[in-house]
XYZ file of C-alpha atoms in Angstrom:
785
model
C -26.513 -39.810 4.958
C -23.178 -40.031 6.469
C -22.173 -36.545 7.677
C -18.560 -37.602 8.200
C -18.136 -38.321 4.518
C -19.378 -34.616 3.589
C -17.052 -31.961 2.571
C -17.036 -28.531 4.191
C -19.085 -26.968 1.267
C -21.503 -30.034 1.428
C -22.014 -29.169 5.142
C -22.512 -25.582 4.264
C -25.336 -26.119 1.686
C -27.006 -29.217 3.473
C -26.982 -27.814 6.978
C -25.740 -24.333 7.724
C -27.807 -22.361 4.787
C -30.835 -24.176 5.847
C -30.355 -23.035 9.439
C -29.705 -19.273 8.723
C -32.578 -19.214 6.229
C -35.150 -20.786 8.561
C -34.025 -18.080 11.083
C -35.114 -15.453 8.626
C -32.086 -14.151 6.928
C -32.392 -13.402 3.135
C -29.988 -15.511 1.365
C -29.838 -13.194 -1.591
C -29.451 -9.834 0.121
C -28.095 -10.329 3.714
C -25.893 -13.496 3.145
C -22.619 -13.614 1.333
C -20.552 -16.924 1.134
C -16.807 -17.331 0.647
C -15.859 -13.638 1.035
C -12.325 -12.579 0.193
C -11.990 -9.344 2.068
C -8.255 -8.565 1.494
C -6.306 -9.085 -1.804
C -3.469 -10.690 -0.193
C -0.103 -8.877 0.479
C 2.302 -8.322 -2.354
C 5.610 -9.977 -1.911
C 8.407 -8.369 -3.774
C 11.358 -10.665 -4.881
C 13.800 -8.642 -7.287
C 11.818 -8.071 -10.371
C 8.982 -10.520 -9.548
C 6.159 -10.493 -7.297
C 3.753 -12.763 -5.758
C 0.566 -12.377 -4.019
C 0.328 -13.554 -0.240
C -3.038 -15.539 0.922
C -5.925 -13.305 0.865
C -8.147 -13.585 3.927
C -11.584 -15.338 3.279
C -14.553 -15.602 5.568
C -16.871 -18.634 4.800
C -20.012 -16.572 5.871
C -20.438 -12.699 6.191
C -24.205 -11.768 7.293
C -25.234 -8.351 6.844
C -28.062 -6.587 8.463
C -28.231 -4.089 5.565
C -26.020 -3.887 2.603
C -22.377 -3.188 3.909
C -23.582 -3.321 7.220
C -21.886 -6.371 8.391
C -23.029 -7.952 11.643
C -22.079 -12.004 11.934
C -19.422 -14.152 10.848
C -19.765 -17.832 10.527
C -16.756 -20.156 10.249
C -17.627 -23.489 8.811
C -15.961 -26.789 9.052
C -16.665 -30.353 8.024
C -18.337 -32.903 10.369
C -14.995 -34.647 11.346
C -14.093 -31.354 13.210
C -15.239 -30.289 16.649
C -18.143 -27.859 16.412
C -16.051 -25.258 17.830
C -13.070 -25.588 15.610
C -12.065 -22.453 13.722
C -13.346 -19.958 16.267
C -9.947 -18.310 17.080
C -9.853 -17.727 13.102
C -13.221 -16.212 12.962
C -12.642 -14.154 15.962
C -9.484 -12.783 14.327
C -11.617 -12.085 11.220
C -14.206 -10.617 13.433
C -11.629 -7.968 14.993
C -10.495 -6.851 11.551
C -14.168 -6.576 10.016
C -15.278 -5.018 13.390
C -18.074 -7.572 13.434
C -19.910 -8.315 17.010
C -21.305 -11.787 16.404
C -19.175 -15.007 15.658
C -20.397 -18.477 14.839
C -18.734 -21.855 13.875
C -20.603 -24.801 12.831
C -19.773 -28.376 11.572
C -23.309 -28.878 10.711
C -24.264 -30.393 14.298
C -24.717 -27.059 15.971
C -23.280 -23.675 16.269
C -21.043 -22.177 18.821
C -22.004 -18.594 19.391
C -19.614 -15.949 20.601
C -21.447 -12.912 21.539
C -19.349 -9.923 21.915
C -22.354 -7.796 23.263
C -22.863 -10.236 26.236
C -20.632 -7.951 28.595
C -22.049 -9.653 31.793
C -22.865 -13.320 30.970
C -21.021 -16.102 29.112
C -19.417 -14.977 25.958
C -19.444 -18.369 24.155
C -22.262 -20.984 24.079
C -23.389 -23.796 21.887
C -26.807 -23.591 20.318
C -28.751 -25.863 18.085
C -29.015 -25.530 14.356
C -32.869 -24.695 14.844
C -31.756 -21.773 17.391
C -29.768 -19.455 15.095
C -30.699 -16.029 15.996
C -32.665 -13.540 13.160
C -31.448 -10.620 11.943
C -33.640 -8.590 14.077
C -32.584 -10.228 17.320
C -28.700 -9.648 16.379
C -29.289 -6.011 15.352
C -31.136 -5.089 18.322
C -28.726 -6.611 20.480
C -26.171 -4.363 18.675
C -28.126 -1.050 19.070
C -28.566 -1.785 22.815
C -24.826 -2.273 23.467
C -24.014 1.018 21.424
C -26.834 2.982 22.900
C -28.243 3.556 19.295
C -31.826 2.809 20.126
C -33.083 6.182 19.875
C -35.423 6.584 16.760
C -33.421 9.201 15.184
C -30.131 7.340 16.074
C -31.559 4.213 14.616
C -32.461 5.961 11.419
C -29.201 7.150 10.758
C -27.077 3.980 11.235
C -29.536 1.951 9.277
C -29.752 4.297 6.344
C -28.782 2.509 2.900
C -25.725 2.920 1.114
C -25.522 4.365 -2.173
C -26.219 1.407 -4.881
C -23.425 1.734 -7.405
C -24.736 0.483 -10.943
C -20.945 -0.562 -11.852
C -21.047 -3.047 -9.113
C -18.396 -1.197 -7.115
C -18.817 -1.489 -3.450
C -16.863 -0.327 -0.279
C -13.818 -2.460 0.931
C -14.318 -3.752 4.478
C -12.182 -0.813 5.974
C -14.172 1.691 4.341
C -17.295 0.082 5.651
C -15.825 0.188 9.035
C -14.971 3.894 8.735
C -18.361 4.951 7.120
C -20.315 2.791 9.855
C -18.101 3.862 12.895
C -18.728 7.437 11.790
C -22.453 7.357 11.466
C -22.524 5.584 14.819
C -20.802 8.452 16.413
C -22.778 11.174 14.533
C -25.882 9.240 15.800
C -24.831 9.404 19.330
C -24.238 13.072 19.170
C -20.452 13.356 18.346
C -19.866 16.552 16.564
C -16.109 16.368 15.911
C -14.828 13.070 14.325
C -11.537 12.338 12.591
C -10.806 9.309 10.310
C -7.136 8.011 9.696
C -6.786 6.440 6.440
C -3.610 5.940 4.634
C -2.946 7.713 1.487
C -4.365 5.506 -1.523
C -7.189 3.860 0.569
C -10.015 5.960 -0.670
C -10.819 8.663 1.803
C -12.781 10.753 -0.804
C -14.969 7.784 -1.906
C -15.370 6.958 2.042
C -16.455 10.506 2.646
C -19.150 10.305 -0.183
C -20.773 7.293 1.451
C -20.887 9.095 4.798
C -22.352 12.083 3.220
C -24.858 10.339 0.975
C -26.345 8.376 4.122
C -26.597 11.349 6.201
C -28.075 13.657 3.357
C -30.624 10.828 2.432
C -32.027 10.828 6.005
C -32.256 14.416 5.914
C -30.174 14.910 9.191
C -27.494 16.898 7.280
C -29.114 18.815 4.633
C -26.348 21.384 3.715
C -22.655 20.312 3.436
C -19.318 21.990 2.954
C -16.489 19.870 1.693
C -12.883 21.603 2.048
C -9.885 20.672 0.423
C -6.537 22.252 -0.316
C -6.065 22.005 -3.829
C -8.631 22.940 -6.910
C -7.753 19.938 -8.778
C -9.237 17.914 -5.753
C -12.338 19.827 -5.725
C -13.057 19.371 -9.411
C -11.953 15.727 -9.222
C -14.164 15.160 -6.236
C -17.528 16.768 -7.449
C -17.111 15.022 -10.824
C -15.832 11.901 -9.617
C -17.061 10.204 -6.325
C -19.764 12.605 -5.588
C -21.434 12.515 -8.970
C -24.291 10.472 -7.813
C -25.625 13.593 -6.131
C -25.972 15.405 -9.338
C -24.874 18.662 -10.646
C -28.093 20.440 -9.806
C -27.286 20.510 -5.751
C -23.431 20.523 -6.074
C -21.414 23.733 -6.456
C -17.751 24.997 -6.068
C -17.048 28.313 -4.489
C -14.602 30.134 -6.738
C -13.370 33.742 -6.448
C -15.132 34.135 -3.063
C -18.336 34.375 -4.748
C -20.969 32.970 -2.623
C -24.433 31.495 -3.862
C -26.634 29.946 -1.153
C -28.926 27.978 -3.522
C -27.051 24.806 -3.225
C -26.920 21.830 -0.978
C -23.461 20.600 -1.208
C -20.601 22.758 -1.592
C -16.967 22.447 -2.431
C -14.256 24.863 -1.427
C -10.361 25.437 -0.996
C -9.490 26.328 2.615
C -7.766 29.572 1.083
C -10.747 30.413 -0.903
C -12.943 31.272 2.049
C -10.331 33.285 3.975
C -7.911 36.098 3.734
C -5.593 38.567 5.592
C -8.287 41.325 5.598
C -11.782 40.772 7.201
C -13.672 41.452 4.236
C -12.044 38.713 2.247
C -13.405 35.937 4.825
C -15.918 35.049 2.365
C -17.219 32.373 4.537
C -18.678 35.042 6.772
C -21.385 35.569 4.012
C -22.833 32.141 5.237
C -24.741 32.236 8.475
C -23.167 30.454 11.543
C -25.566 27.849 11.247
C -25.960 27.302 7.450
C -24.048 24.183 7.171
C -25.235 21.041 8.968
C -21.894 19.010 7.961
C -18.095 20.414 7.142
C -15.795 17.741 5.811
C -12.126 18.591 5.891
C -9.997 16.784 3.427
C -6.151 16.280 4.354
C -7.237 17.837 7.624
C -3.314 17.683 8.851
C -2.518 20.537 6.442
C -2.972 23.035 9.330
C -6.983 23.177 10.055
C -6.326 22.126 13.728
C -3.749 24.784 14.346
C -4.838 27.227 16.720
C -3.281 30.058 14.900
C -4.492 28.828 11.326
C -7.143 30.754 9.356
C -8.590 27.580 8.216
C -9.317 26.879 12.103
C -11.564 30.074 12.009
C -13.896 28.728 9.256
C -14.164 25.582 11.904
C -14.627 27.730 14.626
C -17.278 29.985 12.779
C -19.281 26.760 11.713
C -19.040 25.331 15.144
C -22.793 24.283 15.138
C -22.211 21.697 12.098
C -20.546 18.433 12.625
C -17.083 18.314 11.461
C -15.207 15.404 10.071
C -11.689 15.472 9.496
C -9.977 13.143 7.094
C -6.268 12.581 6.902
C -3.633 10.083 6.370
C -1.096 11.646 8.990
C -2.738 13.096 11.981
C -0.675 15.962 12.920
C 0.521 15.958 16.822
C 3.151 18.518 17.841
C 3.401 20.968 20.584
C 1.705 23.640 18.615
C -0.626 21.443 16.375
C -2.895 18.577 17.317
C -5.748 17.030 15.363
C -6.658 15.021 18.384
C -6.970 17.923 20.672
C -9.645 19.357 18.127
C -11.257 16.224 16.701
C -10.734 13.893 19.640
C -9.463 10.287 19.129
C -10.227 8.714 15.504
C -13.222 6.942 15.402
C -11.496 4.773 12.949
C -7.696 4.051 11.771
C -6.594 2.043 8.570
C -2.744 2.353 8.464
C 0.043 2.422 5.678
C 1.066 -1.207 7.326
C -2.441 -2.630 7.498
C -3.012 -1.492 3.598
C 0.279 -2.986 2.641
C -0.441 -6.274 4.576
C -3.995 -6.388 2.893
C -2.392 -6.014 -0.490
C -4.472 -2.748 -1.174
C -1.249 -0.569 -1.055
C 1.803 -1.122 -2.894
C 4.962 -2.339 -0.747
C 8.243 -0.480 -1.570
C 12.052 -0.963 -1.660
C 14.640 1.705 -0.514
C 17.931 2.499 -2.040
C 20.078 4.479 0.174
C 22.912 6.453 -1.426
C 25.449 8.442 0.355
C 27.908 10.993 -1.282
C 31.671 11.847 -0.148
C 30.372 15.133 0.965
C 27.144 14.211 2.860
C 29.159 14.056 6.128
C 30.699 17.548 5.749
C 32.469 19.847 3.366
C 34.203 22.952 4.520
C 35.295 25.719 2.099
C 38.913 26.730 1.883
C 40.114 30.293 3.536
C 38.727 32.871 1.670
C 37.125 30.742 -1.169
C 34.435 32.346 -3.521
C 31.355 31.104 -4.872
C 30.491 31.083 -8.636
C 29.162 34.768 -8.140
C 31.950 36.068 -6.225
C 30.407 35.619 -2.777
C 33.033 34.605 -0.162
C 31.633 31.475 1.511
C 31.291 31.867 5.376
C 34.007 29.350 6.744
C 32.368 26.525 8.483
C 31.207 22.919 8.138
C 28.150 22.373 5.678
C 26.276 19.180 5.376
C 23.138 17.634 4.514
C 21.006 19.985 6.167
C 22.644 22.794 4.140
C 22.770 21.486 0.913
C 20.754 23.166 -1.703
C 19.175 25.514 1.099
C 22.287 27.493 2.062
C 24.782 25.808 -0.236
C 24.479 24.284 -3.541
C 27.292 22.110 -4.848
C 26.813 21.506 -8.543
C 28.800 18.223 -8.484
C 26.725 16.595 -5.819
C 23.502 17.585 -7.794
C 24.963 16.027 -11.087
C 25.897 12.743 -9.018
C 22.261 12.481 -7.639
C 21.051 13.124 -11.550
C 23.470 10.439 -12.694
C 22.320 7.811 -10.300
C 18.360 8.624 -10.951
C 19.134 8.091 -14.405
C 21.246 4.853 -13.973
C 18.347 3.342 -11.954
C 15.651 4.175 -14.850
C 18.072 3.091 -17.528
C 18.442 -0.512 -15.509
C 14.769 -0.662 -14.989
C 12.410 1.426 -16.967
C 13.286 4.699 -18.514
C 9.421 5.812 -18.755
C 8.641 4.856 -15.098
C 6.912 7.731 -13.516
C 9.408 9.571 -11.044
C 9.174 12.544 -8.449
C 12.194 14.173 -7.169
C 11.575 16.052 -3.810
C 13.844 18.808 -3.420
C 14.541 21.517 -1.084
C 13.203 24.346 -2.525
C 12.036 25.907 -6.043
C 15.624 26.913 -6.975
C 16.964 23.335 -6.256
C 14.143 21.693 -8.102
C 14.937 23.835 -11.103
C 18.850 22.927 -10.824
C 18.073 18.988 -10.447
C 15.532 19.474 -13.466
C 18.516 20.997 -15.517
C 21.158 18.168 -14.400
C 18.211 15.392 -15.311
C 17.883 16.957 -18.815
C 21.587 16.837 -19.435
C 21.828 13.302 -18.332
C 18.460 12.234 -20.233
C 19.467 14.453 -23.388
C 18.495 11.696 -25.737
C 15.252 11.351 -24.699
C 14.846 15.074 -23.998
C 15.828 15.918 -27.657
C 12.552 13.921 -28.763
C 10.365 14.736 -25.865
C 11.009 18.410 -24.452
C 8.681 17.362 -21.494
C 10.438 14.099 -20.457
C 11.550 15.906 -17.309
C 9.649 19.000 -16.064
C 9.733 21.177 -12.902
C 6.414 21.174 -11.161
C 6.192 23.995 -8.678
C 3.854 26.498 -7.399
C 5.735 29.324 -9.395
C 5.712 27.673 -12.839
C 2.626 27.820 -14.739
C 3.882 25.512 -17.641
C 4.878 22.898 -15.044
C 1.305 23.047 -13.350
C 0.073 22.576 -16.711
C 1.883 19.469 -17.124
C 0.579 18.040 -13.725
C -2.723 16.529 -15.309
C -0.290 14.655 -17.898
C 1.969 13.545 -15.264
C -0.844 11.976 -13.216
C -2.736 10.739 -16.008
C -2.479 6.867 -16.350
C -2.460 6.841 -20.073
C -0.020 9.637 -20.777
C 3.753 8.637 -20.982
C 5.159 12.232 -20.486
C 6.382 13.747 -18.485
C 8.157 10.957 -16.882
C 10.250 12.776 -14.398
C 8.934 15.811 -12.145
C 11.061 17.778 -9.805
C 9.260 19.574 -7.274
C 9.566 20.852 -3.500
C 6.456 20.851 -1.768
C 3.521 20.981 -4.693
C 3.346 17.024 -4.970
C 3.717 16.015 -1.407
C -0.007 15.669 -0.900
C -3.506 15.504 -2.474
C -2.335 14.461 -5.999
C -3.234 11.058 -7.166
C 0.020 10.017 -8.688
C -1.156 6.171 -9.568
C 1.896 5.228 -11.760
C 4.612 6.617 -9.817
C 7.212 4.053 -9.460
C 10.165 5.933 -8.230
C 10.291 8.482 -5.416
C 13.516 10.587 -4.899
C 14.279 11.888 -1.579
C 16.777 15.044 -1.937
C 14.969 17.168 0.634
C 15.679 17.305 4.331
C 12.439 15.640 5.901
C 12.076 15.658 9.412
C 8.410 15.464 9.791
C 6.728 11.964 9.828
C 3.754 13.528 8.643
C 5.228 14.804 5.325
C 7.255 11.773 5.156
C 4.127 9.586 4.991
C 2.475 12.069 2.592
C 5.301 11.512 0.219
C 5.340 7.758 0.543
C 1.727 8.036 -0.378
C 2.734 9.152 -3.532
C 3.533 5.721 -4.646
C 1.462 3.469 -2.801
C -1.506 2.984 -5.465
C -1.392 -0.270 -7.158
C -1.890 -0.618 -10.660
C -1.518 -4.327 -11.125
C -2.823 -4.344 -14.866
C -0.339 -1.809 -15.869
C 2.409 -3.482 -14.063
C 2.668 -1.271 -11.046
C 2.950 -3.482 -8.049
C 5.484 -1.944 -5.683
C 7.817 1.368 -5.975
C 11.141 2.285 -4.970
C 12.290 5.230 -2.774
C 15.634 6.718 -3.609
C 17.163 8.503 -0.545
C 20.190 10.840 -0.708
C 19.161 12.548 2.241
C 19.118 9.889 5.274
C 15.416 10.705 5.332
C 14.350 7.166 5.547
C 15.867 6.825 9.052
C 12.273 7.932 9.934
C 11.605 4.016 9.500
C 13.209 3.886 13.016
C 10.761 6.136 14.922
C 8.208 4.690 16.980
C 5.215 6.733 15.224
C 6.112 5.394 11.632
C 4.207 2.331 10.292
C 4.482 0.542 7.076
C 7.805 -0.891 6.476
C 9.884 -1.085 3.365
C 10.454 -4.750 1.762
C 14.044 -3.815 1.094
C 16.669 -1.369 2.234
C 19.912 -1.045 -0.177
C 22.943 0.936 0.185
C 25.222 0.176 -2.939
C 28.862 0.312 -2.987
C 30.466 2.951 -5.642
C 31.095 0.166 -8.018
C 27.790 -1.514 -7.706
C 24.554 -0.828 -9.709
C 22.015 1.523 -8.329
C 19.346 -1.137 -8.874
C 18.737 -3.187 -5.669
C 19.847 -6.928 -6.308
C 16.977 -9.477 -7.177
C 16.452 -9.780 -3.438
C 14.864 -8.806 -2.900
C 5.600 23.513 3.780
C 2.093 24.061 2.549
C 1.706 24.065 -1.212
C 0.318 27.364 -1.519
C 3.032 29.267 -0.130
C 5.675 27.808 -2.523
C 4.857 30.134 -5.462
C 4.773 33.184 -3.477
C 8.299 34.286 -4.364
C 9.953 34.655 -7.409
C 12.254 31.579 -8.566
C 16.004 32.365 -7.486
C 18.200 32.932 -10.426
C 21.564 31.895 -10.341
C 23.301 35.068 -11.987
C 21.416 36.979 -9.003
C 21.682 34.971 -5.820
C 19.248 35.955 -3.178
C 20.349 38.514 -0.658
C 18.678 39.887 2.445
C 19.408 43.152 3.540
C 20.164 42.929 7.124
C 22.560 44.977 9.488
C 25.615 46.529 8.083
C 26.116 44.448 5.206
C 24.138 42.068 2.888
C 23.849 38.623 3.813
C 23.932 35.945 1.350
C 21.175 33.271 1.631
C 22.464 30.814 -0.545
C 26.228 30.131 -1.986
C 26.653 28.213 -5.343
C 29.922 26.222 -5.633
C 31.369 23.865 -8.293
C 34.721 22.151 -8.764
C 33.998 19.989 -5.575
C 35.101 16.520 -6.161
C 31.998 14.481 -5.123
C 31.544 10.641 -5.414
C 29.232 7.708 -3.941
C 30.584 6.100 -1.047
C 29.110 3.060 0.773
C 27.856 1.940 4.061
C 25.796 -1.435 4.078
C 22.719 -3.013 2.661
C 19.787 -3.229 5.219
C 16.339 -5.075 5.126
C 13.238 -5.216 7.014
C 12.077 -8.507 8.587
C 8.562 -9.626 8.653
C 8.398 -8.095 12.330
C 8.930 -4.719 10.835
C 12.453 -4.183 12.414
C 15.424 -3.287 10.786
C 17.914 -6.215 10.000
C 21.285 -5.268 10.696
C 22.869 -8.682 9.973
C 23.376 -9.944 6.474
C 20.299 -11.397 4.645
C 22.353 -14.769 4.628
C 22.488 -15.071 8.471
C 18.969 -13.738 8.780
C 17.378 -16.315 6.406
C 19.248 -19.001 7.864
C 18.000 -18.262 11.555
C 14.459 -17.967 10.095
C 14.813 -21.459 8.110
C 15.973 -22.904 11.267
C 12.793 -21.966 13.062
C 10.826 -23.464 10.149
C 12.733 -26.732 10.116
C 14.208 -28.488 12.528
C 16.693 -30.445 10.757
C 17.635 -31.240 7.201
C 15.752 -34.459 7.332
C 12.505 -32.429 8.329
C 13.172 -29.961 5.589
C 13.386 -32.867 2.842
C 10.458 -34.488 4.521
C 8.259 -31.430 4.217
C 9.653 -30.761 0.802
C 8.929 -34.154 -0.492
C 5.530 -34.256 1.115
C 4.471 -30.928 -0.467
C 1.716 -31.375 -2.990
C 2.833 -28.232 -4.898
C 6.572 -26.747 -3.959
C 5.303 -23.528 -5.184
C 3.040 -23.165 -2.362
C 5.838 -24.243 0.252
C 7.771 -21.302 -1.300
C 5.028 -18.935 -1.001
C 4.512 -19.785 2.389
C 8.168 -19.379 3.363
C 7.813 -15.739 1.679
C 5.030 -15.018 3.786
C 7.492 -15.872 6.901
C 9.967 -13.384 5.492
C 12.231 -15.877 3.537
C 13.045 -14.266 0.351
C 14.594 -16.732 -1.829
C 14.961 -14.458 -5.042
C 16.600 -11.948 -2.873
C 18.934 -14.582 -1.032
C 19.875 -16.169 -4.371
C 21.288 -12.840 -5.660
C 23.099 -12.188 -2.303
C 25.066 -15.394 -2.406
C 25.641 -15.132 -6.216
C 24.715 -18.391 -7.337
C 21.845 -19.728 -9.787
C 20.800 -22.432 -7.314
C 17.282 -24.347 -7.243
C 15.280 -23.259 -4.161
C 15.871 -26.790 -2.564
C 19.626 -26.550 -2.806
C 19.356 -22.758 -1.807
C 17.621 -23.574 1.379
C 19.854 -26.723 1.951
C 22.864 -24.526 1.365
C 22.145 -21.766 3.549
C 20.245 -23.485 6.419
C 22.112 -26.803 6.524
C 25.555 -26.138 4.974
C 24.872 -28.572 2.336
C 27.074 -28.788 -0.808
C 25.121 -26.561 -3.365
C 24.106 -28.374 -6.586
C 22.777 -26.567 -9.903
C 19.813 -27.675 -11.642
C 22.150 -29.150 -14.272
C 24.035 -31.152 -11.818
C 20.896 -32.742 -10.230
C 19.489 -33.512 -13.710
C 22.558 -35.301 -14.701
C 22.756 -37.443 -11.566
C 19.031 -38.691 -12.427
C 20.117 -39.570 -15.937
C 23.108 -41.357 -14.646
C 20.714 -43.531 -12.249
C 18.788 -44.495 -15.210
C 15.901 -45.270 -13.209
C 13.608 -44.623 -16.119
C 14.307 -48.140 -17.461
C 11.321 -49.661 -15.793
C 8.938 -47.372 -17.828
C 7.677 -47.894 -21.617
C 9.392 -46.002 -24.144
C 6.470 -43.315 -24.462
C 6.722 -43.060 -20.658
C 10.542 -42.428 -20.632
C 10.116 -39.823 -23.202
C 7.785 -38.072 -21.073
C 9.796 -38.283 -18.089
C 13.086 -37.366 -19.824
C 11.373 -34.176 -21.243
C 9.977 -33.123 -17.616
C 13.674 -33.757 -16.608
C 14.589 -31.189 -19.453
C 11.957 -28.891 -18.214
C 13.253 -28.754 -14.596
C 16.788 -28.127 -15.607
C 15.674 -25.233 -17.817
C 13.186 -23.880 -15.873
C 12.989 -25.399 -12.122
C 10.705 -27.619 -10.375
C 7.595 -25.311 -10.598
C 7.389 -25.632 -14.182
C 6.861 -29.609 -14.097
C 3.948 -29.069 -11.395
C 1.648 -27.373 -13.678
C -1.501 -29.216 -14.370
C -1.194 -28.340 -17.843
C 2.409 -29.574 -18.352
C 1.496 -32.133 -21.055
C -0.093 -29.297 -23.164
C 3.020 -27.553 -23.589
C 6.018 -28.001 -25.861
C 7.621 -30.512 -26.392
C 5.377 -32.707 -24.662
C 2.230 -31.767 -26.764
C 4.222 -32.852 -29.812
C 4.510 -36.453 -28.474
C 0.631 -37.026 -28.254
C -2.574 -35.715 -26.630
C -2.395 -35.379 -22.850
C -4.774 -38.574 -22.629
C -2.382 -40.681 -24.987
C 0.812 -39.596 -22.552
C -0.996 -40.441 -19.346
C -2.225 -43.935 -21.002
C 1.657 -44.603 -21.257
C 1.807 -44.840 -17.358
C -1.619 -46.460 -16.857
C -4.124 -44.192 -15.042
C -3.934 -40.537 -14.352
C -2.839 -41.431 -10.659
C -0.124 -43.779 -12.085
C 1.084 -40.594 -14.142
C 0.973 -38.324 -10.757
C 2.772 -41.194 -8.943
C 5.368 -41.307 -11.821
C 5.925 -37.245 -11.608
C 6.132 -37.431 -7.508
C 8.921 -40.334 -8.052
C 10.692 -37.966 -10.553
C 10.579 -35.257 -8.049
C 12.178 -37.516 -5.170
C 14.817 -38.728 -7.678
C 15.691 -35.225 -8.372
C 16.060 -34.208 -4.724
C 17.706 -37.454 -3.651
C 20.186 -36.389 -1.042
C 22.284 -39.531 -1.097
């Protein structure tokens, strides 16, 4: 058999598979071939999107299910045996796999990350591929996991899901690294995983394996919202069965269960007798899992910290999307460095989290407004004479006209895109959330007249609003559409279908900002949710520029006053929120202090407010803010991809499918749909690139099609073949080049009315003759001469 003539897949089936099977690997249970471990980044272009390339490993070898230990990159026999090692090493870093192999069917190159003293890479014969036990024992030795108890912990099986669901690669990493840390005696552990990446599902798998070994028999799961407890118990944790699980309510303690769920505040109180957790002995729990641990559980002064201190003998695992690091609060001081981190940026790059656009809107009063001397507010209070700005608005000074402008812009956006797109408006406080609700109701009176709950206020003080929360988060429920809030929806609420997040609050904390962003990061591709938009009225998105922020937007747009709000096709603790009564406009909050009453908030109207403009900004592929025009930025990137016009034309003509070339450009940060909108011309991708990068005259598709018709090169073909080519040219003129590159083009109108695909191909000769004719047509279309 001539190895050189075999495909890569043939090499796998005839040489690599027999070699690893002979080494003792179970091909059904321990070996997975052609494993796609990312979904491919979502690339947004206007209202359209495409997926970037997903990452695929030729082989992943598992010691046990979901415990990956080796990766193999296969090549055909025309390539050297070590070809592909760099790609395999890149994948092994992502997957945290210690043993890396490449093979072309002649031998293996073995990269052994556990070999800290000898050669990292060596060539081995096909007969010498190591067994599962050999690799696993090397791994255990390197990580000091050879102790029988440690070995039992890290080798315990995952839960087998009957539905076929299994952890994503980063969830496997998080679970496996956590169990290894516990097996080595680490008792305080923190996992950092971006919102929307399945922290609770990850926690379940950790707890399941520890509980099954008997190492951790009684477990406490702490969260900060009742909805989360029920959702967790009945959802991800349901395999445990209700007999052993219990939600602690009303500080009533029942010690007959094994897995407990509780609110932080449900176990603590201001008085000693209210500290319900002390009814448990200090060593009652073996494991405490703290969900959303950034919420304050690491604060020295926090009552929640008291719970952790009390159960200090238990292993404690903190889960957070945003570890808090301030001079007063530090997750790292308490838990240590994260055993695993999966960031927002990585989630977006992998295609597991939704990317987002940003619309920045500035009003005419945002840089400052000063009252006239002796000016009174709506309720007769004299307004203190000073300059008020964004930091003051809706906290110490409310301007009705500014609230109305914000509501108009939100409504304008929804009307131009989707009036039923789930929207959260984050406000400064409950009073602001109420006034914003009123303004939005007035702007959407037509829908509110039919559906009273089109727009609702969801805050801690409002029982009706809180009752609507389940409907708002339900994928199947259309109403409510808009929710105004202050803090209640910042964290812990699974808002899968939110497509618009409005920032009308002065957010300074990166932690809070990431939590808010996380309300929109869920992807629901089947329901059309693949990206979301942030509308920023408070300059909060300046946080993007901070070094501790990760996960950049695909677009930042600052519309001019006369421009549409839709971007062009280019692309405090929630438990404190409801403690006070809602401020009533007829009786502004007053604090008694000193010799006279101090007004906490002024309410003014009759202030002219309009939208002003600065500029449009985008983020590039490197995650840095682009301050130049998209046209200049694209020109620079195109010049990096193509050295000259001739180079571009050659690559264009040689591309088997133009769509693949365009997708590749998109992955390199060149978004042609966005660019087309900015220059304001409906150009073919080819002409758009020639025009922007090489200053060529831009031709429309109609102009190009007419040039082909005038050349009359079709004359050499039969009458039927000419009709086919003319129809293909018409298709190009109407829909673009991608339409005629489809394999099924002969099955669509009007071509399918001319005859069967076989008959049409026969008019050219054989199938290769037809493909050649289509290629020639493309070259004629893009003839620069």
